[in-house]
């Protein structure tokens, strides 16, 4: 299969290129960082890149929580306008297979259960609560403590920041494209991806990268809130393998199928900081109590649908992956 990988020179995209080659496919890199003309917002450039292509793996995006609302227009332009231009060109070229880099951020907070009221959906945490160190969202009905759990693909979506909103819009565009063309679209809702080649020292880098950079400078990782935020950290090579599985598998014509893409292991942000510090030989993490408005408290995946339908499973465990991450750049 000839596969155009947008963002193919990036953190996840480059690993997908390697995985596709290993499976005997012909990946084509399309990345503005390698070639400024390779911009998914350029109809002429995209049309030329799609010549002879069988499928598209769309990884190109502006990622991360960013710097507040000031960069909203950039997010919408790069993520949503870029996706619309790409899908329009795919429709014209007759390319009918798409795998999209989705994100777990579309859910907002994860799944919560109240002892009295069952499964509930807490709203955004207030500044007053966060300032007071009350980081756990309460039951929206009675105010009681909640038990976090795994969120499935059928959970309601509730994006809490600009990036999350653009990722959900990408899925809506992909679904509309699939219905209009009879195409096959898959969105892999990535959880917290880490591993070799991860961006570092920018406002858009992931928390694992921030911690590793601090340790490399001989500084203690600074952990926000109380460090007990639950996440699913999934290795980039496992994510690349999921993309290949999605490209090779059959999917429904004229529809978008979503899959959570996580390791299946739940760990806290504090546990990750401790694992990285231990692998580096210190210094120990510092829990700051600081917070970022727009962050969610707990979000962990139920990835059983991906395992059951595509035969994929994460191969790289948390401890092994964190040890390797400290040795890579």
CSV table of C-alpha atoms in Angstrom, one decimal:
chain,number,residue,atom,x,y,z
A,1,UNK,CA,0.0,0.0,0.0
A,2,UNK,CA,1.3,3.5,-0.9
A,3,UNK,CA,0.6,5.7,2.2
A,4,UNK,CA,1.0,9.4,2.5
A,5,UNK,CA,2.0,10.3,6.0
A,6,UNK,CA,1.3,13.9,6.8
A,7,UNK,CA,3.6,15.0,9.6
A,8,UNK,CA,5.8,12.1,8.6
A,9,UNK,CA,9.0,13.7,9.9
A,10,UNK,CA,7.6,14.4,13.3
A,11,UNK,CA,7.6,12.5,16.6
A,12,UNK,CA,4.8,10.0,15.9
A,13,UNK,CA,4.9,10.3,12.1
A,14,UNK,CA,8.5,9.2,11.8
A,15,UNK,CA,7.8,6.1,13.8
A,16,UNK,CA,4.8,5.3,11.6
A,17,UNK,CA,7.1,5.7,8.5
A,18,UNK,CA,9.4,3.1,10.0
A,19,UNK,CA,6.6,0.7,11.0
A,20,UNK,CA,5.0,0.9,7.5
A,21,UNK,CA,8.3,0.1,5.8
A,22,UNK,CA,8.8,-2.9,8.1
A,23,UNK,CA,5.4,-4.2,7.0
A,24,UNK,CA,6.3,-3.9,3.3
A,25,UNK,CA,4.3,-0.7,2.5
A,26,UNK,CA,5.5,2.4,0.7
A,27,UNK,CA,5.2,5.4,3.0
A,28,UNK,CA,5.6,8.9,1.6
A,29,UNK,CA,6.6,11.7,4.0
A,30,UNK,CA,4.7,15.0,3.8
A,31,UNK,CA,5.9,17.4,6.4
A,32,UNK,CA,6.3,21.2,6.5
A,33,UNK,CA,9.3,20.8,8.8
A,34,UNK,CA,11.2,18.8,6.1
A,35,UNK,CA,9.8,20.8,3.2
A,36,UNK,CA,8.1,24.2,3.8
A,37,UNK,CA,6.0,23.6,0.7
A,38,UNK,CA,4.5,20.5,2.2
A,39,UNK,CA,1.7,22.3,4.1
A,40,UNK,CA,-1.7,20.6,4.4
A,41,UNK,CA,-3.3,24.0,4.1
A,42,UNK,CA,-2.1,24.3,0.5
A,43,UNK,CA,-4.5,22.7,-2.0
A,44,UNK,CA,-2.0,22.6,-4.8
A,45,UNK,CA,0.7,21.0,-2.7
A,46,UNK,CA,-1.7,18.4,-1.2
A,47,UNK,CA,-3.2,17.4,-4.6
A,48,UNK,CA,0.3,16.8,-6.0
A,49,UNK,CA,1.3,14.7,-2.9
A,50,UNK,CA,-1.8,12.5,-3.3
A,51,UNK,CA,-0.9,11.3,-6.8
A,52,UNK,CA,-0.8,7.5,-6.8
A,53,UNK,CA,-1.6,7.2,-3.1
A,54,UNK,CA,-3.8,4.4,-1.7
A,55,UNK,CA,-4.3,5.8,1.8
A,56,UNK,CA,-3.5,8.7,4.1
A,57,UNK,CA,-2.2,8.6,7.6
A,58,UNK,CA,-2.9,12.2,8.9
A,59,UNK,CA,-0.6,13.1,11.7
A,60,UNK,CA,0.2,16.7,10.9
A,61,UNK,CA,-1.1,19.0,13.6
A,62,UNK,CA,-0.4,21.6,16.2
A,63,UNK,CA,-0.3,19.7,19.4
A,64,UNK,CA,-0.3,20.3,23.2
A,65,UNK,CA,-2.2,22.6,25.5
A,66,UNK,CA,-0.2,25.6,24.3
A,67,UNK,CA,-0.2,29.1,25.8
A,68,UNK,CA,-3.8,29.9,26.5
A,69,UNK,CA,-6.3,31.3,24.0
A,70,UNK,CA,-3.8,33.5,22.2
A,71,UNK,CA,-2.8,30.8,19.7
A,72,UNK,CA,-6.4,29.7,19.0
A,73,UNK,CA,-6.3,30.9,15.4
A,74,UNK,CA,-3.1,28.9,14.7
A,75,UNK,CA,-4.7,25.7,16.1
A,76,UNK,CA,-7.8,26.1,14.0
A,77,UNK,CA,-5.8,26.9,10.9
A,78,UNK,CA,-3.3,24.1,11.2
A,79,UNK,CA,-5.6,21.4,12.5
A,80,UNK,CA,-9.0,22.1,11.1
A,81,UNK,CA,-8.4,24.1,7.9
A,82,UNK,CA,-5.5,21.8,7.1
A,83,UNK,CA,-7.7,18.7,7.6
A,84,UNK,CA,-10.5,20.2,5.5
A,85,UNK,CA,-8.1,21.0,2.6
A,86,UNK,CA,-6.6,17.5,2.8
A,87,UNK,CA,-10.0,15.7,2.8
A,88,UNK,CA,-11.2,17.8,-0.1
A,89,UNK,CA,-8.1,16.8,-2.1
A,90,UNK,CA,-8.6,13.2,-1.1
A,91,UNK,CA,-12.2,13.3,-2.4
A,92,UNK,CA,-11.1,14.8,-5.7
A,93,UNK,CA,-8.3,12.2,-6.1
A,94,UNK,CA,-10.4,9.2,-5.2
A,95,UNK,CA,-8.3,8.3,-2.1
A,96,UNK,CA,-10.8,6.5,0.2
A,97,UNK,CA,-8.8,5.3,3.2
A,98,UNK,CA,-7.9,7.6,6.1
A,99,UNK,CA,-6.3,7.1,9.5
A,100,UNK,CA,-6.5,10.2,11.7
A,101,UNK,CA,-4.4,11.1,14.7
A,102,UNK,CA,-7.2,11.6,17.2
A,103,UNK,CA,-6.8,12.4,20.9
A,104,UNK,CA,-8.3,11.5,24.2
A,105,UNK,CA,-8.6,15.2,25.0
A,106,UNK,CA,-12.0,15.2,23.2
A,107,UNK,CA,-13.5,13.6,26.3
A,108,UNK,CA,-12.6,16.3,28.7
A,109,UNK,CA,-12.6,14.7,32.1
A,110,UNK,CA,-12.6,10.9,32.2
A,111,UNK,CA,-15.2,8.6,33.6
A,112,UNK,CA,-16.4,9.1,37.1
A,113,UNK,CA,-18.8,7.3,39.4
A,114,UNK,CA,-20.6,8.6,42.5
A,115,UNK,CA,-21.6,6.1,45.2
A,116,UNK,CA,-25.0,7.7,45.3
A,117,UNK,CA,-25.6,8.9,41.8
A,118,UNK,CA,-23.8,6.4,39.6
A,119,UNK,CA,-21.8,7.6,36.5
A,120,UNK,CA,-21.7,11.4,36.5
A,121,UNK,CA,-20.0,14.1,34.3
A,122,UNK,CA,-18.3,16.8,36.5
A,123,UNK,CA,-17.9,20.2,34.9
A,124,UNK,CA,-14.7,22.1,34.5
A,125,UNK,CA,-12.8,22.7,37.8
A,126,UNK,CA,-13.1,26.2,39.2
A,127,UNK,CA,-10.2,28.5,39.8
A,128,UNK,CA,-11.3,28.8,43.5
A,129,UNK,CA,-11.0,25.1,44.0
A,130,UNK,CA,-7.7,24.8,42.2
A,131,UNK,CA,-6.2,27.7,44.1
A,132,UNK,CA,-7.3,26.0,47.3
A,133,UNK,CA,-5.7,22.7,46.3
A,134,UNK,CA,-9.0,21.0,45.8
A,135,UNK,CA,-8.0,19.2,42.6
A,136,UNK,CA,-10.5,16.3,42.6
A,137,UNK,CA,-13.7,17.2,40.8
A,138,UNK,CA,-16.8,16.6,43.0
A,139,UNK,CA,-20.0,15.0,42.1
A,140,UNK,CA,-22.1,17.6,40.3
A,141,UNK,CA,-25.2,16.5,42.1
A,142,UNK,CA,-24.2,16.1,45.7
A,143,UNK,CA,-20.6,17.3,45.9
A,144,UNK,CA,-19.3,13.9,47.2
A,145,UNK,CA,-16.0,12.4,46.2
A,146,UNK,CA,-15.9,10.5,42.9
A,147,UNK,CA,-14.2,7.3,41.8
A,148,UNK,CA,-12.4,7.6,38.5
A,149,UNK,CA,-12.5,4.8,35.9
A,150,UNK,CA,-11.8,4.0,32.3
A,151,UNK,CA,-13.5,6.0,29.5
A,152,UNK,CA,-14.8,4.2,26.5
A,153,UNK,CA,-15.2,5.5,22.9
A,154,UNK,CA,-19.0,5.9,23.4
A,155,UNK,CA,-18.6,8.4,26.2
A,156,UNK,CA,-19.9,11.9,25.6
A,157,UNK,CA,-17.3,14.3,24.3
A,158,UNK,CA,-16.6,17.5,26.2
A,159,UNK,CA,-13.4,19.3,24.9
A,160,UNK,CA,-12.1,21.7,27.5
A,161,UNK,CA,-9.5,23.8,25.6
A,162,UNK,CA,-8.7,25.0,22.1
A,163,UNK,CA,-6.5,22.1,21.1
A,164,UNK,CA,-9.2,19.6,22.2
A,165,UNK,CA,-11.8,21.5,20.3
A,166,UNK,CA,-9.8,21.3,17.1
A,167,UNK,CA,-9.2,17.6,17.5
A,168,UNK,CA,-12.9,16.9,17.8
A,169,UNK,CA,-13.5,19.1,14.8
A,170,UNK,CA,-11.0,17.0,12.8
A,171,UNK,CA,-13.1,13.9,13.6
A,172,UNK,CA,-16.4,15.6,12.5
A,173,UNK,CA,-14.7,16.6,9.2
A,174,UNK,CA,-13.4,13.0,8.7
A,175,UNK,CA,-16.9,11.6,9.4
A,176,UNK,CA,-18.5,14.1,6.9
A,177,UNK,CA,-15.9,13.1,4.3
A,178,UNK,CA,-16.5,9.4,4.8
A,179,UNK,CA,-20.3,9.9,4.4
A,180,UNK,CA,-19.9,12.0,1.3
A,181,UNK,CA,-17.4,9.8,-0.5
A,182,UNK,CA,-18.0,6.3,0.9
A,183,UNK,CA,-14.5,6.4,2.3
A,184,UNK,CA,-13.2,4.5,5.3
A,185,UNK,CA,-12.0,6.7,8.2
A,186,UNK,CA,-10.5,5.7,11.5
A,187,UNK,CA,-9.6,8.0,14.3
A,188,UNK,CA,-7.1,6.7,16.9
A,189,UNK,CA,-7.6,8.6,20.1
A,190,UNK,CA,-4.1,8.7,21.4
A,191,UNK,CA,-3.5,8.9,25.1
A,192,UNK,CA,-0.3,10.3,26.5
A,193,UNK,CA,2.3,9.3,23.9
A,194,UNK,CA,6.0,9.3,24.9
A,195,UNK,CA,9.3,7.9,23.5
A,196,UNK,CA,12.3,8.6,21.3
A,197,UNK,CA,12.1,11.8,19.3
A,198,UNK,CA,9.5,13.5,21.6
A,199,UNK,CA,9.6,17.3,21.2
A,200,UNK,CA,11.3,19.1,24.1
A,201,UNK,CA,11.6,22.6,25.6
A,202,UNK,CA,8.5,24.1,23.9
A,203,UNK,CA,5.1,25.1,25.3
A,204,UNK,CA,3.6,22.3,23.2
A,205,UNK,CA,5.8,19.4,24.5
A,206,UNK,CA,4.3,16.7,26.7
A,207,UNK,CA,4.8,16.4,30.4
A,208,UNK,CA,7.2,13.5,30.0
A,209,UNK,CA,9.5,15.7,27.9
A,210,UNK,CA,9.4,18.5,30.4
A,211,UNK,CA,10.5,16.1,33.2
A,212,UNK,CA,13.2,14.5,31.1
A,213,UNK,CA,14.6,18.0,30.1
A,214,UNK,CA,14.7,19.1,33.8
A,215,UNK,CA,16.6,15.9,34.8
A,216,UNK,CA,19.1,16.3,32.0
A,217,UNK,CA,19.8,19.8,33.4
A,218,UNK,CA,20.3,18.3,36.8
A,219,UNK,CA,17.0,19.9,38.1
A,220,UNK,CA,14.1,18.2,39.9
A,221,UNK,CA,11.0,17.6,37.7
A,222,UNK,CA,8.2,20.0,38.8
A,223,UNK,CA,5.0,18.1,39.2
A,224,UNK,CA,1.7,20.1,39.0
A,225,UNK,CA,-1.2,19.7,41.3
A,226,UNK,CA,-0.5,16.9,43.8
A,227,UNK,CA,0.9,14.5,41.3
A,228,UNK,CA,-2.0,12.1,41.5
A,229,UNK,CA,-3.5,12.9,38.1
A,230,UNK,CA,-4.3,9.6,36.4
A,231,UNK,CA,-3.1,9.1,32.9
A,232,UNK,CA,-2.4,6.3,30.4
A,233,UNK,CA,1.2,6.6,29.0
A,234,UNK,CA,1.6,4.8,25.7
A,235,UNK,CA,4.9,4.3,23.9
A,236,UNK,CA,5.3,5.9,20.5
A,237,UNK,CA,6.2,2.6,18.8
A,238,UNK,CA,3.0,1.0,20.1
A,239,UNK,CA,1.1,4.0,18.6
A,240,UNK,CA,2.8,3.5,15.3
A,241,UNK,CA,1.9,-0.2,15.3
A,242,UNK,CA,-1.8,0.8,16.0
A,243,UNK,CA,-1.7,3.1,12.9
A,244,UNK,CA,-0.4,0.3,10.7
A,245,UNK,CA,-3.1,-2.0,12.1
A,246,UNK,CA,-5.8,0.5,11.3
A,247,UNK,CA,-4.5,1.1,7.8
A,248,UNK,CA,-4.4,-2.7,7.1
A,249,UNK,CA,-7.7,-3.6,8.6
A,250,UNK,CA,-11.1,-3.3,7.0
A,251,UNK,CA,-13.4,-0.6,8.3
A,252,UNK,CA,-16.9,0.6,7.6
A,253,UNK,CA,-17.5,2.3,4.3
A,254,UNK,CA,-19.0,5.8,4.6
A,255,UNK,CA,-18.3,6.1,8.4
A,256,UNK,CA,-15.7,7.1,11.0
A,257,UNK,CA,-14.7,4.5,13.5
A,258,UNK,CA,-12.9,5.7,16.7
A,259,UNK,CA,-10.5,3.7,18.9
A,260,UNK,CA,-8.9,4.6,22.2
A,261,UNK,CA,-5.2,4.0,21.8
A,262,UNK,CA,-3.6,3.5,25.2
A,263,UNK,CA,-1.3,1.1,27.0
A,264,UNK,CA,-4.0,-0.2,29.3
A,265,UNK,CA,-1.8,0.7,32.3
A,266,UNK,CA,-3.0,3.5,34.6
A,267,UNK,CA,-0.3,5.6,36.3
A,268,UNK,CA,-0.2,9.0,37.9
A,269,UNK,CA,1.9,11.9,36.7
A,270,UNK,CA,3.8,11.7,39.9
A,271,UNK,CA,4.6,8.0,39.3
A,272,UNK,CA,6.0,8.9,35.9
A,273,UNK,CA,8.2,11.7,37.3
A,274,UNK,CA,9.5,9.3,40.0
A,275,UNK,CA,10.2,6.6,37.4
A,276,UNK,CA,12.2,9.0,35.2
A,277,UNK,CA,14.1,10.5,38.2
A,278,UNK,CA,15.0,7.0,39.4
A,279,UNK,CA,16.3,6.0,35.9
A,280,UNK,CA,18.3,9.2,35.8
A,281,UNK,CA,19.6,8.8,39.3
A,282,UNK,CA,17.8,11.9,40.6
A,283,UNK,CA,17.0,14.5,41.7
A,284,UNK,CA,13.7,13.6,43.1
A,285,UNK,CA,10.5,15.3,41.8
A,286,UNK,CA,9.0,18.3,43.5
A,287,UNK,CA,5.2,18.5,43.8
A,288,UNK,CA,4.4,22.2,43.4
A,289,UNK,CA,0.6,22.5,43.8
A,290,UNK,CA,0.6,24.7,40.7
A,291,UNK,CA,-1.9,24.0,37.9
A,292,UNK,CA,-2.8,24.8,34.3
A,293,UNK,CA,-6.4,25.9,33.7
A,294,UNK,CA,-7.8,23.7,31.0
A,295,UNK,CA,-6.0,20.5,32.3
A,296,UNK,CA,-8.3,17.7,33.3
A,297,UNK,CA,-7.8,15.7,36.5
A,298,UNK,CA,-8.1,12.1,35.3
A,299,UNK,CA,-8.3,10.6,31.9
A,300,UNK,CA,-7.5,7.0,31.2
A,301,UNK,CA,-8.6,4.8,28.3
A,302,UNK,CA,-10.5,1.6,27.8
A,303,UNK,CA,-8.6,0.4,24.7
A,304,UNK,CA,-10.4,-3.0,24.5
A,305,UNK,CA,-12.2,-2.2,21.3
A,306,UNK,CA,-8.9,-1.6,19.5
A,307,UNK,CA,-7.5,-4.9,20.8
A,308,UNK,CA,-10.6,-6.8,20.0
A,309,UNK,CA,-11.3,-5.5,16.5
A,310,UNK,CA,-7.8,-4.8,15.1
A,311,UNK,CA,-5.8,-7.4,17.1
A,312,UNK,CA,-3.4,-4.7,18.4
A,313,UNK,CA,-2.0,-4.5,21.9
A,314,UNK,CA,0.7,-2.4,23.6
A,315,UNK,CA,4.0,-4.3,23.8
A,316,UNK,CA,6.2,-1.8,25.7
A,317,UNK,CA,5.5,-1.7,29.5
A,318,UNK,CA,5.7,1.5,31.6
A,319,UNK,CA,8.9,0.6,33.4
A,320,UNK,CA,10.7,-0.5,30.3
A,321,UNK,CA,9.5,2.5,28.3
A,322,UNK,CA,10.5,5.0,30.9
A,323,UNK,CA,14.0,3.5,31.3
A,324,UNK,CA,14.5,3.7,27.5
A,325,UNK,CA,13.1,7.3,27.4
A,326,UNK,CA,15.8,8.6,29.8
A,327,UNK,CA,18.5,7.2,27.3
A,328,UNK,CA,17.1,8.9,24.2
A,329,UNK,CA,17.1,12.4,22.8
